[in-house]
PDB file of C-alpha atoms and ligand atoms in Angstrom:
ATOM      1  CA  MET A   1     105.772  25.096 -24.591  1.00 81.00           C
ATOM      2  CA  LEU A   2     107.821  23.698 -20.953  1.00 90.00           C
ATOM      3  CA  ASP A   3     107.837  20.237 -20.934  1.00 96.00           C
ATOM      4  CA  THR A   4     109.412  18.368 -18.539  1.00 97.00           C
ATOM      5  CA  THR A   5     109.248  15.056 -18.378  1.00 96.00           C
ATOM      6  CA  ALA A   6     112.520  14.045 -19.209  1.00 95.00           C
ATOM      7  CA  LEU A   7     114.152  16.091 -17.134  1.00 96.00           C
ATOM      8  CA  ASN A   8     111.740  14.419 -14.738  1.00 96.00           C
ATOM      9  CA  GLN A   9     112.921  10.217 -16.102  1.00 94.00           C
ATOM     10  CA  GLN A  10     116.322  11.152 -14.893  1.00 94.00           C
ATOM     11  CA  ARG A  11     114.876  11.915 -10.983  1.00 95.00           C
ATOM     12  CA  ASN A  12     115.271   8.545  -9.965  1.00 94.00           C
ATOM     13  CA  PHE A  13     115.705   9.229  -5.659  1.00 95.00           C
ATOM     14  CA  PHE A  14     114.291   5.969  -5.997  1.00 94.00           C
ATOM     15  CA  GLU A  15     115.568   3.782  -8.547  1.00 92.00           C
ATOM     16  CA  GLY A  16     115.419   0.107  -6.688  1.00 91.00           C
ATOM     17  CA  HIS A  17     112.583   0.727  -4.356  1.00 93.00           C
ATOM     18  CA  ALA A  18     109.403  -1.725  -4.765  1.00 91.00           C
ATOM     19  CA  ASP A  19     106.927   0.581  -3.554  1.00 96.00           C
ATOM     20  CA  ILE A  20     107.113   4.644  -3.155  1.00 98.00           C
ATOM     21  CA  TRP A  21     105.240   7.546  -1.587  1.00 98.00           C
ATOM     22  CA  LEU A  22     104.071   9.529  -3.024  1.00 98.00           C
ATOM     23  CA  PHE A  23     102.583  12.656  -1.737  1.00 98.00           C
ATOM     24  CA  GLY A  24      99.719  14.827  -3.340  1.00 98.00           C
ATOM     25  CA  TYR A  25      98.867  18.332  -2.645  1.00 98.00           C
ATOM     26  CA  GLY A  26      96.769  19.676  -5.235  1.00 98.00           C
ATOM     27  CA  SER A  27      95.262  17.971  -8.020  1.00 98.00           C
ATOM     28  CA  LEU A  28      96.804  14.540  -6.755  1.00 98.00           C
ATOM     29  CA  ILE A  29      94.813  15.007  -3.628  1.00 98.00           C
ATOM     30  CA  TRP A  30      91.339  14.464  -5.579  1.00 97.00           C
ATOM     31  CA  LYS A  31      92.476  13.376  -8.861  1.00 97.00           C
ATOM     32  CA  ALA A  32      93.569   9.615  -7.819  1.00 97.00           C
ATOM     33  CA  ASP A  33      93.576   8.838 -11.851  1.00 96.00           C
ATOM     34  CA  PHE A  34      96.377   6.713 -10.935  1.00 97.00           C
ATOM     35  CA  ALA A  35      97.011   2.898  -9.620  1.00 97.00           C
ATOM     36  CA  TYR A  36      97.925   2.042  -6.313  1.00 98.00           C
ATOM     37  CA  LEU A  37      98.607   0.630  -3.671  1.00 98.00           C
ATOM     38  CA  GLU A  38      97.309   2.874  -0.399  1.00 97.00           C
ATOM     39  CA  ARG A  39      97.062   6.218   0.926  1.00 97.00           C
ATOM     40  CA  ARG A  40      97.288   7.743   4.008  1.00 97.00           C
ATOM     41  CA  PRO A  41      96.638  11.105   4.415  1.00 97.00           C
ATOM     42  CA  ALA A  42      99.865  12.645   5.503  1.00 98.00           C
ATOM     43  CA  PHE A  43     101.982  16.355   5.478  1.00 98.00           C
ATOM     44  CA  ILE A  44     105.172  17.315   4.990  1.00 98.00           C
ATOM     45  CA  THR A  45     106.836  20.659   7.075  1.00 98.00           C
ATOM     46  CA  GLY A  46     108.047  23.686   5.575  1.00 98.00           C
ATOM     47  CA  TRP A  47     106.346  23.952   2.823  1.00 98.00           C
ATOM     48  CA  ALA A  48     103.214  26.259   1.851  1.00 98.00           C
ATOM     49  CA  ARG A  49     100.556  25.858  -0.461  1.00 98.00           C
ATOM     50  CA  ARG A  50     100.003  28.102  -2.699  1.00 98.00           C
ATOM     51  CA  PHE A  51      98.540  29.678  -6.119  1.00 98.00           C
ATOM     52  CA  TRP A  52     100.960  30.734  -7.910  1.00 98.00           C
ATOM     53  CA  GLN A  53     102.246  27.890 -10.248  1.00 98.00           C
ATOM     54  CA  GLY A  54     100.565  29.102 -14.100  1.00 98.00           C
ATOM     55  CA  SER A  55      98.178  25.825 -15.600  1.00 97.00           C
ATOM     56  CA  HIS A  56      98.409  26.270 -19.900  1.00 96.00           C
ATOM     57  CA  ASP A  57      98.087  22.609 -20.682  1.00 94.00           C
ATOM     58  CA  HIS A  58      95.278  21.703 -17.612  1.00 96.00           C
ATOM     59  CA  ARG A  59      93.352  24.213 -16.448  1.00 97.00           C
ATOM     60  CA  GLY A  60      94.334  27.244 -18.459  1.00 97.00           C
ATOM     61  CA  THR A  61      95.372  27.941 -22.305  1.00 97.00           C
ATOM     62  CA  PRO A  62      98.926  29.115 -23.202  1.00 96.00           C
ATOM     63  CA  ASP A  63      97.440  32.713 -24.347  1.00 96.00           C
ATOM     64  CA  ALA A  64      95.501  32.443 -20.924  1.00 97.00           C
ATOM     65  CA  PRO A  65      96.820  30.700 -18.505  1.00 98.00           C
ATOM     66  CA  GLY A  66      94.914  29.248 -15.089  1.00 98.00           C
ATOM     67  CA  ARG A  67      96.298  29.086 -12.001  1.00 98.00           C
ATOM     68  CA  VAL A  68      97.230  25.701 -10.024  1.00 98.00           C
ATOM     69  CA  ALA A  69      99.161  24.635  -6.987  1.00 98.00           C
ATOM     70  CA  THR A  70     102.456  25.298  -6.208  1.00 98.00           C
ATOM     71  CA  LEU A  71     104.867  25.096  -3.125  1.00 98.00           C
ATOM     72  CA  ILE A  72     107.160  27.626  -1.178  1.00 98.00           C
ATOM     73  CA  ARG A  73     109.294  27.252   1.385  1.00 97.00           C
ATOM     74  CA  ALA A  74     107.744  28.857   4.413  1.00 97.00           C
ATOM     75  CA  GLN A  75     110.163  28.048   7.674  1.00 97.00           C
ATOM     76  CA  GLY A  76     107.450  26.437   9.971  1.00 96.00           C
ATOM     77  CA  ALA A  77     104.395  25.912   7.445  1.00 97.00           C
ATOM     78  CA  VAL A  78     102.583  22.551   7.613  1.00 97.00           C
ATOM     79  CA  CYS A  79     100.864  21.002   4.370  1.00 98.00           C
ATOM     80  CA  HIS A  80      98.793  18.609   4.599  1.00 98.00           C
ATOM     81  CA  GLY A  81      97.716  16.151   2.119  1.00 98.00           C
ATOM     82  CA  MET A  82      97.624  12.832   1.208  1.00 98.00           C
ATOM     83  CA  ALA A  83     100.220   9.991   0.177  1.00 98.00           C
ATOM     84  CA  TYR A  84      99.334   7.362  -2.113  1.00 98.00           C
ATOM     85  CA  ARG A  85     101.810   4.066  -2.630  1.00 98.00           C
ATOM     86  CA  ILE A  86     102.732   3.809  -5.886  1.00 98.00           C
ATOM     87  CA  THR A  87     104.440   1.103  -7.792  1.00 97.00           C
ATOM     88  CA  SER A  88     107.397   3.293 -10.261  1.00 95.00           C
ATOM     89  CA  ASP A  89     105.887   1.943 -13.443  1.00 95.00           C
ATOM     90  CA  VAL A  90     102.607   5.145 -12.380  1.00 96.00           C
ATOM     91  CA  LEU A  91     105.864   7.784 -12.632  1.00 96.00           C
ATOM     92  CA  ALA A  92     105.500   7.631 -16.049  1.00 96.00           C
ATOM     93  CA  PRO A  93     101.977   8.638 -16.495  1.00 97.00           C
ATOM     94  CA  LEU A  94     102.187  11.449 -13.398  1.00 97.00           C
ATOM     95  CA  ASP A  95     105.550  12.984 -15.555  1.00 97.00           C
ATOM     96  CA  VAL A  96     103.399  13.970 -18.420  1.00 97.00           C
ATOM     97  CA  ARG A  97     100.778  15.492 -16.309  1.00 97.00           C
ATOM     98  CA  GLU A  98     102.744  16.999 -13.876  1.00 97.00           C
ATOM     99  CA  LYS A  99     104.995  18.607 -17.082  1.00 96.00           C
ATOM    100  CA  ASN A 100     104.581  21.962 -17.171  1.00 96.00           C
ATOM    101  CA  GLY A 101     107.036  23.071 -14.696  1.00 97.00           C
ATOM    102  CA  TYR A 102     106.832  20.935 -12.028  1.00 98.00           C
ATOM    103  CA  LEU A 103     110.307  18.581 -11.049  1.00 98.00           C
ATOM    104  CA  ARG A 104     110.572  15.212  -9.203  1.00 98.00           C
ATOM    105  CA  GLU A 105     111.599  15.848  -5.206  1.00 98.00           C
ATOM    106  CA  LYS A 106     112.967  14.344  -2.687  1.00 98.00           C
ATOM    107  CA  VAL A 107     111.085  15.146   1.108  1.00 98.00           C
ATOM    108  CA  PRO A 108     110.100  13.603   4.981  1.00 98.00           C
ATOM    109  CA  LEU A 109     106.432  12.857   4.774  1.00 98.00           C
ATOM    110  CA  THR A 110     105.046  12.356   7.717  1.00 98.00           C
ATOM    111  CA  PHE A 111     101.564  10.182   8.251  1.00 98.00           C
ATOM    112  CA  LEU A 112      98.496  10.925  10.168  1.00 97.00           C
ATOM    113  CA  ASN A 113      96.187   7.774  11.469  1.00 94.00           C
ATOM    114  CA  GLU A 114      92.680   7.803  12.001  1.00 87.00           C
ATOM    115  CA  ASN A 115      92.408  10.901  14.940  1.00 87.00           C
ATOM    116  CA  GLY A 116      94.953  13.299  13.107  1.00 86.00           C
ATOM    117  CA  GLY A 117      97.921  11.902  15.398  1.00 91.00           C
ATOM    118  CA  THR A 118     100.974  11.200  13.639  1.00 94.00           C
ATOM    119  CA  ALA A 119     101.889   7.891  12.727  1.00 93.00           C
ATOM    120  CA  GLY A 120     105.518   6.991  11.376  1.00 96.00           C
ATOM    121  CA  GLN A 121     107.164   8.817   9.193  1.00 97.00           C
ATOM    122  CA  SER A 122     109.138   8.087   5.177  1.00 97.00           C
ATOM    123  CA  GLU A 123     110.908   9.849   2.787  1.00 98.00           C
ATOM    124  CA  GLY A 124     108.575  10.919  -0.441  1.00 98.00           C
ATOM    125  CA  LEU A 125     108.267  12.097  -3.928  1.00 98.00           C
ATOM    126  CA  ILE A 126     105.807  15.498  -4.611  1.00 98.00           C
ATOM    127  CA  TYR A 127     106.494  17.445  -8.051  1.00 98.00           C
ATOM    128  CA  LEU A 128     107.017  20.574  -7.162  1.00 98.00           C
ATOM    129  CA  ALA A 129     106.684  23.663  -9.286  1.00 98.00           C
ATOM    130  CA  SER A 130     109.662  26.302  -8.448  1.00 97.00           C
ATOM    131  CA  GLU A 131     109.358  29.772  -8.778  1.00 97.00           C
ATOM    132  CA  ASP A 132     112.282  29.728 -11.103  1.00 96.00           C
ATOM    133  CA  ASN A 133     109.671  27.455 -13.759  1.00 97.00           C
ATOM    134  CA  PRO A 134     109.059  29.521 -16.643  1.00 96.00           C
ATOM    135  CA  ALA A 135     105.276  28.812 -16.298  1.00 97.00           C
ATOM    136  CA  PHE A 136     105.797  29.869 -12.661  1.00 98.00           C
ATOM    137  CA  LEU A 137     103.215  33.907 -12.478  1.00 98.00           C
ATOM    138  CA  GLY A 138     104.083  34.314  -8.864  1.00 98.00           C
ATOM    139  CA  GLU A 139     102.137  36.476  -6.313  1.00 97.00           C
ATOM    140  CA  ALA A 140      99.459  38.602  -7.052  1.00 98.00           C
ATOM    141  CA  PRO A 141      96.189  40.008  -5.093  1.00 97.00           C
ATOM    142  CA  LEU A 142      93.833  37.629  -4.030  1.00 96.00           C
ATOM    143  CA  ALA A 143      91.124  39.141  -5.719  1.00 95.00           C
ATOM    144  CA  ASP A 144      93.010  39.352  -8.965  1.00 97.00           C
ATOM    145  CA  MET A 145      93.939  35.295  -8.403  1.00 98.00           C
ATOM    146  CA  ALA A 146      90.884  34.638  -8.130  1.00 97.00           C
ATOM    147  CA  ARG A 147      89.742  36.394 -11.156  1.00 96.00           C
ATOM    148  CA  GLN A 148      91.651  34.845 -13.505  1.00 97.00           C
ATOM    149  CA  ILE A 149      90.784  31.073 -11.942  1.00 97.00           C
ATOM    150  CA  ASN A 150      87.176  32.457 -12.510  1.00 96.00           C
ATOM    151  CA  GLN A 151      87.785  33.297 -15.598  1.00 95.00           C
ATOM    152  CA  ALA A 152      90.449  30.234 -17.157  1.00 97.00           C
ATOM    153  CA  HIS A 153      89.518  27.395 -18.963  1.00 96.00           C
ATOM    154  CA  GLY A 154      91.860  24.223 -19.881  1.00 97.00           C
ATOM    155  CA  PRO A 155      91.593  20.754 -21.567  1.00 97.00           C
ATOM    156  CA  SER A 156      91.211  19.273 -18.125  1.00 96.00           C
ATOM    157  CA  GLY A 157      88.324  21.683 -17.207  1.00 97.00           C
ATOM    158  CA  PRO A 158      87.398  24.507 -15.323  1.00 96.00           C
ATOM    159  CA  ASN A 159      90.041  26.718 -13.334  1.00 97.00           C
ATOM    160  CA  ARG A 160      87.854  27.142 -10.615  1.00 96.00           C
ATOM    161  CA  GLU A 161      86.471  23.367 -10.566  1.00 97.00           C
ATOM    162  CA  TYR A 162      90.261  22.964  -9.405  1.00 98.00           C
ATOM    163  CA  LEU A 163      90.651  25.374  -6.649  1.00 98.00           C
ATOM    164  CA  LEU A 164      87.068  24.703  -5.213  1.00 97.00           C
ATOM    165  CA  ASN A 165      87.868  20.817  -5.520  1.00 98.00           C
ATOM    166  CA  LEU A 166      90.918  21.183  -4.075  1.00 98.00           C
ATOM    167  CA  ALA A 167      89.232  22.935  -1.183  1.00 98.00           C
ATOM    168  CA  SER A 168      86.575  20.172  -0.224  1.00 97.00           C
ATOM    169  CA  ALA A 169      88.929  18.220   0.162  1.00 98.00           C
ATOM    170  CA  LEU A 170      90.908  19.816   2.712  1.00 98.00           C
ATOM    171  CA  ARG A 171      87.376  20.274   4.311  1.00 97.00           C
ATOM    172  CA  GLU A 172      86.843  16.393   4.432  1.00 96.00           C
ATOM    173  CA  LEU A 173      90.587  15.560   5.440  1.00 95.00           C
ATOM    174  CA  GLY A 174      90.100  18.495   8.021  1.00 95.00           C
ATOM    175  CA  VAL A 175      92.523  20.566   6.812  1.00 95.00           C
ATOM    176  CA  ASP A 176      92.293  24.273   7.664  1.00 94.00           C
ATOM    177  CA  ASP A 177      94.724  26.401   4.607  1.00 97.00           C
ATOM    178  CA  ALA A 178      94.049  29.816   4.741  1.00 96.00           C
ATOM    179  CA  HIS A 179      94.918  30.856   1.753  1.00 97.00           C
ATOM    180  CA  ILE A 180      92.891  27.952   0.414  1.00 98.00           C
ATOM    181  CA  PHE A 181      90.279  28.993   1.372  1.00 98.00           C
ATOM    182  CA  ALA A 182      89.813  32.489   1.317  1.00 97.00           C
ATOM    183  CA  LEU A 183      90.997  31.702  -2.636  1.00 97.00           C
ATOM    184  CA  GLU A 184      87.505  30.149  -2.253  1.00 97.00           C
ATOM    185  CA  GLN A 185      85.417  33.031  -0.319  1.00 96.00           C
ATOM    186  CA  GLN A 186      86.431  35.358  -3.021  1.00 95.00           C
ATOM    187  CA  LEU A 187      85.639  32.846  -5.661  1.00 94.00           C
ATOM    188  CA  ASP A 188      82.548  32.819  -4.176  1.00 89.00           C
ATOM    189  CA  ARG A 189      81.780  35.768  -4.856  1.00 89.00           C
ATOM    190  CA  LEU A 190      82.109  36.432  -8.531  1.00 89.00           C
ATOM    191  CA  PRO A 191      79.525  35.217 -11.366  1.00 76.00           C
ATOM    192  CA  GLY A 192      79.914  31.433 -12.683  1.00 63.00           C
ATOM    193  CA  TYR A 193      82.371  30.693 -14.954  1.00 46.00           C
ATOM    194  CA  GLN A 194      80.839  31.734 -18.443  1.00 45.00           C
TER     195      GLN A 194
HETATM  196  C1  SIN B   1      99.909  17.818  -6.676  1.00 64.67           C
HETATM  197  O1  SIN B   1      99.114  18.383  -6.902  1.00 64.67           O
HETATM  198  O2  SIN B   1     100.506  17.062  -5.666  1.00 64.67           O
HETATM  199  C2  SIN B   1     101.004  18.609  -7.505  1.00 64.67           C
HETATM  200  C3  SIN B   1     100.171  19.979  -8.021  1.00 64.67           C
HETATM  201  C4  SIN B   1      98.896  19.196  -9.128  1.00 64.67           C
HETATM  202  O3  SIN B   1      98.998  18.405 -10.043  1.00 64.67           O
HETATM  203  O4  SIN B   1      98.393  20.102  -8.726  1.00 64.67           O
END
């Protein structure tokens, strides 16, 4: 199976930095099972969140992959998420978690304050599954993606849970993400996963 761990260990964009801002836009928003010093709502621009990445290791299997979030380039788009200030030792387990096609990339982040106003910028790290990675599934009709998500299960649990947790985390952050909420609505119309 695909494994980007070794590649990511060469991608040391923040070598020598005491801490690093990691920007999460998918499960890293709602499943922060790693140590962090601080976290702040933030956004990145020029990227849109899409359920176009296959999950063969967490929310699906090699034979029946699930669908999880990645980012695609989209001029003028704003992608909201959560930024975590971490120390560099946290990256090794994250590389393993994100090994199915995600690569470390450096992007500019903008932080938000409690009132939703902007509160400074920093360079940050994202895990990006670009369309040339072998686990990339790409676009499909919304209803088909919802059906796939409804059926897929993997070692980390039902794929459905990933989408529903992400949708509620975004709602909690006050973020309107049309793609995610439309998928959630499609999922609501389907019977519960078996
Ligand atoms: C992220 O959450 O930022 C990356 C994709 C994922 O782990 O769901």
